[in-house]
Coordinates of N, CA and C in Angstrom, one line a residue:
X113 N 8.8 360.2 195.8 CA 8.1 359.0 195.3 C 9.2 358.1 194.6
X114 N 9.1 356.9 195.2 CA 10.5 356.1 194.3 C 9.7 355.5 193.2
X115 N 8.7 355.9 192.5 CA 8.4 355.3 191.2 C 9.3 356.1 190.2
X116 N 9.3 357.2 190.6 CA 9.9 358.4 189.7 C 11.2 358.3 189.5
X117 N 11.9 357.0 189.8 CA 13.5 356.3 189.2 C 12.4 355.6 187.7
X118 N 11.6 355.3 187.6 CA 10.9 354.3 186.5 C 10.6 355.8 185.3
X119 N 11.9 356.0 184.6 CA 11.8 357.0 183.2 C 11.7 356.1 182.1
X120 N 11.3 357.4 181.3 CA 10.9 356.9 179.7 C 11.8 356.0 179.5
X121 N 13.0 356.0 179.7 CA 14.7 355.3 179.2 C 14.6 353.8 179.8
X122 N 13.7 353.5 180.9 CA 13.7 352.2 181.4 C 12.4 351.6 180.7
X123 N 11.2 352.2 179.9 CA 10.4 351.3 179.9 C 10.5 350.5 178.6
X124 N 10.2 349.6 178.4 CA 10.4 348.7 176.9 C 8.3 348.3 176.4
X125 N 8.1 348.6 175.5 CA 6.9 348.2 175.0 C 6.9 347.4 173.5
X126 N 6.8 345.3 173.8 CA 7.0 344.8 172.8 C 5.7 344.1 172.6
X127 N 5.7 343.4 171.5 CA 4.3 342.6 170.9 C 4.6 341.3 171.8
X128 N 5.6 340.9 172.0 CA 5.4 339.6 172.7 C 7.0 339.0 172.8
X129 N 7.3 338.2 173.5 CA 8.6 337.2 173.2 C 8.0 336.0 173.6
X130 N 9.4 334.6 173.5 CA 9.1 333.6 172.9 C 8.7 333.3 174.6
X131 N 9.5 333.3 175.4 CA 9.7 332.8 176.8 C 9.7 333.5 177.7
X132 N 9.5 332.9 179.3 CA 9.5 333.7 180.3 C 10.6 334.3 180.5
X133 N 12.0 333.5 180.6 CA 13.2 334.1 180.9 C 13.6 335.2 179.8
X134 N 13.5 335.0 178.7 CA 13.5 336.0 177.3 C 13.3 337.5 178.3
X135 N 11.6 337.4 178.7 CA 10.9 338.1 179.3 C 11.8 339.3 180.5
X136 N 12.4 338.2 181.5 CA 13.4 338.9 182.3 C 14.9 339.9 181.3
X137 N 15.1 338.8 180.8 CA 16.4 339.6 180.3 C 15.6 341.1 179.4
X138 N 14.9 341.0 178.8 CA 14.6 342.0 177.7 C 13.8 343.2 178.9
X139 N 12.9 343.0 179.9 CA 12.5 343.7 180.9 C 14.1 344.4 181.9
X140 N 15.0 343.7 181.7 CA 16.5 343.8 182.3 C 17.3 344.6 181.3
X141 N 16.8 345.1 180.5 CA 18.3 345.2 179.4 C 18.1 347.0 179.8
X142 N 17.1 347.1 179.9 CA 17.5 349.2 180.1 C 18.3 349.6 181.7
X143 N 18.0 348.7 182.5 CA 19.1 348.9 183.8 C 20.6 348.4 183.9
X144 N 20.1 347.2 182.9 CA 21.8 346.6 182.6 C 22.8 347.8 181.9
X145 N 22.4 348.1 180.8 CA 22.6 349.1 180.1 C 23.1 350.6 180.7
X146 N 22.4 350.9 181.8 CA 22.6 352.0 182.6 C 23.7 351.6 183.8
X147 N 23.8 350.5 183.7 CA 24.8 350.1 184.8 C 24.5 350.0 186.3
X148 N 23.0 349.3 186.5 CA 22.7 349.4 187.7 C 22.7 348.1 187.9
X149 N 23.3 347.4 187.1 CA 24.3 346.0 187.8 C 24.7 345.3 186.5
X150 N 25.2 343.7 187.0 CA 25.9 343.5 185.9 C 24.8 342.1 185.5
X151 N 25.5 341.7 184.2 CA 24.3 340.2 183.8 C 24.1 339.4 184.8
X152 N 25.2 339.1 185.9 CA 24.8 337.9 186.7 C 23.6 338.3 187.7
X153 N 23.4 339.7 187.9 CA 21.9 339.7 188.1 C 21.0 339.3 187.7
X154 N 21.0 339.7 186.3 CA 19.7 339.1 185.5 C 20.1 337.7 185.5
X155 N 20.8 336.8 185.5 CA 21.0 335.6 185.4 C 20.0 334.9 186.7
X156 N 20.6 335.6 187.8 CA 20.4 335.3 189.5 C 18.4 335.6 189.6
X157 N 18.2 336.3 188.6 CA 16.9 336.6 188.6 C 16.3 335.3 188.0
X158 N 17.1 334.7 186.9 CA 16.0 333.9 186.9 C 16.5 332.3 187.0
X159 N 17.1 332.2 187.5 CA 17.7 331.0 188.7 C 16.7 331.2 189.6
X160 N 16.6 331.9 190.1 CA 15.1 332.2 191.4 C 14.1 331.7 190.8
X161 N 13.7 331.8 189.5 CA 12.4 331.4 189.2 C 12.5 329.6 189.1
X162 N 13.6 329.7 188.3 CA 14.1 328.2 187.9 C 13.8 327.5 189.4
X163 N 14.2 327.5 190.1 CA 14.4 326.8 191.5 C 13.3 327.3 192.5
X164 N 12.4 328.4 192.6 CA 11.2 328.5 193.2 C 9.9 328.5 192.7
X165 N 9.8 328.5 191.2 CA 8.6 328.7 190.8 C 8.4 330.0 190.3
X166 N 7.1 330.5 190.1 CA 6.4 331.5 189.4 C 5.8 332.4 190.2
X167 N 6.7 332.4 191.4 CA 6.5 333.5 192.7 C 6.9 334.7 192.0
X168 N 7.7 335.3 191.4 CA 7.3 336.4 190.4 C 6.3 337.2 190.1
X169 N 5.2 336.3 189.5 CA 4.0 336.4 189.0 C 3.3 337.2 190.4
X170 N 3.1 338.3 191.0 CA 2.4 338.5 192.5 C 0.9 338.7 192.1
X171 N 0.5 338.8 191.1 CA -1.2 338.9 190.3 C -1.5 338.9 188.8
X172 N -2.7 338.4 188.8 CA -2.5 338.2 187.4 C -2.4 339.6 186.8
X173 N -1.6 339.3 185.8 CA -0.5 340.2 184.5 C 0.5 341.0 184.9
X174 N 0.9 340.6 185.9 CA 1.7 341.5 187.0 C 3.4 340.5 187.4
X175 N 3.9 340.5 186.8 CA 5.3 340.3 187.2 C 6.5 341.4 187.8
X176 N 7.0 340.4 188.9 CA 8.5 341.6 189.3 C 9.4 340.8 189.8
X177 N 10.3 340.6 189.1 CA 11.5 340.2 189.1 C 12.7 340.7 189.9
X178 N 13.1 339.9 190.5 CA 14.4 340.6 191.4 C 15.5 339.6 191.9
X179 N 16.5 339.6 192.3 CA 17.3 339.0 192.9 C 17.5 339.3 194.4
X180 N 18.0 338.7 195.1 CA 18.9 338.9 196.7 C 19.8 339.9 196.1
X181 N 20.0 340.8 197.0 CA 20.8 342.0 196.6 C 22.7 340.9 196.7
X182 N 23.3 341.9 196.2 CA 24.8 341.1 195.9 C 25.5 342.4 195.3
X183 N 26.7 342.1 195.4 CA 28.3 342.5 194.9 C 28.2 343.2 193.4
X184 N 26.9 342.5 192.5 CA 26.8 342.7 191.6 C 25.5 343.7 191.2
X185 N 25.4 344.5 192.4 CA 24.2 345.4 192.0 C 24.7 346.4 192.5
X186 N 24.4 347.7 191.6 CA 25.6 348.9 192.1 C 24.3 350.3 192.5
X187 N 23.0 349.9 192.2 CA 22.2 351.1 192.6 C 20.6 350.5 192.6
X188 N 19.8 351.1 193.7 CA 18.4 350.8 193.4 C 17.7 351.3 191.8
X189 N 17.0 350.9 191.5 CA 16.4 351.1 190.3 C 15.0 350.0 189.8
X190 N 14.2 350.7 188.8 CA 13.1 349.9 188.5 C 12.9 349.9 187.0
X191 N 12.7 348.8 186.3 CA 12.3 349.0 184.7 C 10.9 348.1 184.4
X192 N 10.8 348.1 183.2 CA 9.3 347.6 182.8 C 9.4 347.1 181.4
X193 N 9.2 345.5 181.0 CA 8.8 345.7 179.7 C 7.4 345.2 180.1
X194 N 6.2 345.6 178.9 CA 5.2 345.8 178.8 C 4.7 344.7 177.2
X195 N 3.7 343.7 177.7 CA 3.9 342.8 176.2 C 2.6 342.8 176.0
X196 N 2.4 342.8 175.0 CA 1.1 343.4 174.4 C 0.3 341.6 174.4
X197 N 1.1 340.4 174.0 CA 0.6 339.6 174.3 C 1.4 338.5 175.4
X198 N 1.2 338.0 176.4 CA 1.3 337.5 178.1 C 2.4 336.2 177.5
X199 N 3.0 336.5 178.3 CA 4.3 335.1 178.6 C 3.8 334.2 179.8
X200 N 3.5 333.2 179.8 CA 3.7 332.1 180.9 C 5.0 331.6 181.7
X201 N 4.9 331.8 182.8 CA 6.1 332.0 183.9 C 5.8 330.7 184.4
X202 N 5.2 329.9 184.2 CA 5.0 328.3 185.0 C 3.7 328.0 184.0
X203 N 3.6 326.5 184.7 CA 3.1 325.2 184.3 C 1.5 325.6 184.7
X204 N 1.2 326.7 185.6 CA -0.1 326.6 186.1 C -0.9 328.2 185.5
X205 N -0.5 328.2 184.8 CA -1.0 329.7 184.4 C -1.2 330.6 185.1
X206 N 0.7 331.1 184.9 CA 0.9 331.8 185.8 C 1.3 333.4 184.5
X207 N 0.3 333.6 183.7 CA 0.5 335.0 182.7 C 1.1 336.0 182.9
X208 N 1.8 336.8 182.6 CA 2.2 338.7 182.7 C 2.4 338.9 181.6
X209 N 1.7 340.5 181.4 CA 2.0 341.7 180.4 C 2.9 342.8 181.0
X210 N 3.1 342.5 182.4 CA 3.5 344.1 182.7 C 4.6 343.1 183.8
X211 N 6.2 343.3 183.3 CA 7.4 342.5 183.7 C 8.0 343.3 184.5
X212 N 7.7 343.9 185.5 CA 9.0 344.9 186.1 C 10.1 344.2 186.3
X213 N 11.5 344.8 186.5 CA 12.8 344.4 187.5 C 13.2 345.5 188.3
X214 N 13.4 344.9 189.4 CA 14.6 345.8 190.5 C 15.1 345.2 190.6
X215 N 16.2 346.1 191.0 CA 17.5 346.0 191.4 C 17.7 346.5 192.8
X216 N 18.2 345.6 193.6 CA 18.1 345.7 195.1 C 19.8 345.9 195.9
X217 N 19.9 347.0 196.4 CA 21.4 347.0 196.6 C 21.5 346.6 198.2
X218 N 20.3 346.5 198.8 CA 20.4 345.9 200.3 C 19.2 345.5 200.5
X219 N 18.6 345.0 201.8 CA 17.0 345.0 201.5 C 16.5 345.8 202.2
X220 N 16.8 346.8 202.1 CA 15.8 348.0 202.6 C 15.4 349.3 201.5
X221 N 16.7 349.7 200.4 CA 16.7 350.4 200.2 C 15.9 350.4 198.7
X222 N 15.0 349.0 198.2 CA 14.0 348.8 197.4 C 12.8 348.7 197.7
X223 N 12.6 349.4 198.9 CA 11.1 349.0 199.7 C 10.0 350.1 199.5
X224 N 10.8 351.2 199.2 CA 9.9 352.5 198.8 C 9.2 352.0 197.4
X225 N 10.0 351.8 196.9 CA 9.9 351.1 195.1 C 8.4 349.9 195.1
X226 N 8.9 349.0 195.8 CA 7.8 347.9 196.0 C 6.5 348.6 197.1
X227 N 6.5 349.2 197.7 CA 5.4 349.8 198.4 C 4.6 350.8 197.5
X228 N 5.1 351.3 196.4 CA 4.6 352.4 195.8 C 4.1 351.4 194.2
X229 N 4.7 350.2 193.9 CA 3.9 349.1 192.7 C 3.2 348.7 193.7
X230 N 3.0 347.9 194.7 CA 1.7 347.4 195.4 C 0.5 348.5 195.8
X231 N 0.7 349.7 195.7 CA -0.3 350.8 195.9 C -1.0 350.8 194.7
X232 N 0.1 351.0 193.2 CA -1.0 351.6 192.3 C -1.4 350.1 191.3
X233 N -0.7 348.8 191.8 CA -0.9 347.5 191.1 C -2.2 346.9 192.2
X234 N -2.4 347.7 193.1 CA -3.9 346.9 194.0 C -4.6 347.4 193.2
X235 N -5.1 348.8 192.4 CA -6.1 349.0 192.4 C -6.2 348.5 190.5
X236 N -7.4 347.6 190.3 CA -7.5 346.9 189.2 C -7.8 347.9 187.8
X237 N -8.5 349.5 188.4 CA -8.7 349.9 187.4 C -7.5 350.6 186.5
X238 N -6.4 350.9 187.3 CA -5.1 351.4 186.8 C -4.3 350.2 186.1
X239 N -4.0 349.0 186.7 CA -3.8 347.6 186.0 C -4.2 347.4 184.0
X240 N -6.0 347.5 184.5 CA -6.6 347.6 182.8 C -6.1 348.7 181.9
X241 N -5.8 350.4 182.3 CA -5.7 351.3 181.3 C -3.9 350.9 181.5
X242 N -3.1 350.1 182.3 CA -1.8 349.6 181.6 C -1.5 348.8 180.7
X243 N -2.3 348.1 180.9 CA -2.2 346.9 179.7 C -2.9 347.6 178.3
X244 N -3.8 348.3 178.1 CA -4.2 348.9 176.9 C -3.0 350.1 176.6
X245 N -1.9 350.9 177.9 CA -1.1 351.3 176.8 C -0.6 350.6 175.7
X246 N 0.4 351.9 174.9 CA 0.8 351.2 173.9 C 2.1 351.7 173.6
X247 N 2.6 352.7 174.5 CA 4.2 353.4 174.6 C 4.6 353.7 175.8
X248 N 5.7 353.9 176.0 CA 6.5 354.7 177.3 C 5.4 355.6 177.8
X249 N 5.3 356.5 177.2 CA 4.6 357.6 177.3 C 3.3 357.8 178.3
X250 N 2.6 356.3 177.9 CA 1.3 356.4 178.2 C 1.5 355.9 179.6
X251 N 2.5 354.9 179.6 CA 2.4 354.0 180.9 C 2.7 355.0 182.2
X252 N 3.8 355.9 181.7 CA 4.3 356.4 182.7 C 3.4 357.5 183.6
X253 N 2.4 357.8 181.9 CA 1.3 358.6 182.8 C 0.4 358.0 183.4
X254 N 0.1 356.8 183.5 CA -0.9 356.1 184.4 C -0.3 355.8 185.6
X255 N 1.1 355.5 185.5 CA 1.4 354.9 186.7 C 1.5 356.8 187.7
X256 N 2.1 357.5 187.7 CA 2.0 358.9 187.8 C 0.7 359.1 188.1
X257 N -0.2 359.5 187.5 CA -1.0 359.8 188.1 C -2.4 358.5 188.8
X258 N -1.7 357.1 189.1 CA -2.0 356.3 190.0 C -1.7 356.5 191.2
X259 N -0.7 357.4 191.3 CA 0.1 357.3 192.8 C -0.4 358.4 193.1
X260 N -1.7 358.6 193.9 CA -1.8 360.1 194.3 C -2.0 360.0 195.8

């Protein structure tokens, strides 16, 4: 199951930050950290937003952040910050509480990763008991035992 790269050590659970991009880097900082690439990823992540929009946003409270794979991403991987109160990603209310990032080292080999969040992020009732976590802990067991 490629959810099961998404450990206690990547997820972040904050009360809120000021901004969208805030949002990326601070959802970014537990893979940066681990060395599954370098800042100009997270940079490149949100230059994508800057110049496309709030394509990000794939449902409401649901963000995932990523870049074109590049030079500067050395392993697939997934992290999560989780905001207890929603950031606006555009002009049209475009909300998330639940920020993932990957990190894509070609485009195939993040596809398990995104096929396995659109499984357990279709179904709305696993969505609601995410957002009412309130640690690592909890999230990980919802998303876990989402994916059956």
């Amino acid at each position: 199951m490629s959810l099961e790269k998404l450990t206690q050590d990547k997820v972040v659970v904050k009360e809120r930050v000021s901004t969208w991009d805030e949002a990326i880097r601070e959802a970014s900082q537990p893979l940066l950290e681990q060395g599954f690439f370098n800042v100009s990823y997270v940079d490149a992540m949100i230059e994508s937003v800057k110049s496309l929009g709030p394509y990000i946003v794939i449902a409401p409270e649901i963000a995932i952040a990523h870049a074109r794979p590049s030079k500067d991403v050395y392993d697939v991987g997934i992290s999560l910050l989780k905001l207890n109160q929603p950031i606006n990603f555009g002009e049209n209310s475009h909300y998330a509480r639940l920020i993932f990032v990957i990190s894509a080292i070609d485009h195939q080999a993040h596809l398990g990763i995104l096929q396995d969040l659109a499984h357990i992020l279709g179904d709305t009732e696993i969505v609601k008991e995410l957002l009412a976590c309130q640690n690592a802990d909890e999230i990980l067991g919802t998303l876990r035992g989402g994916n059956k």
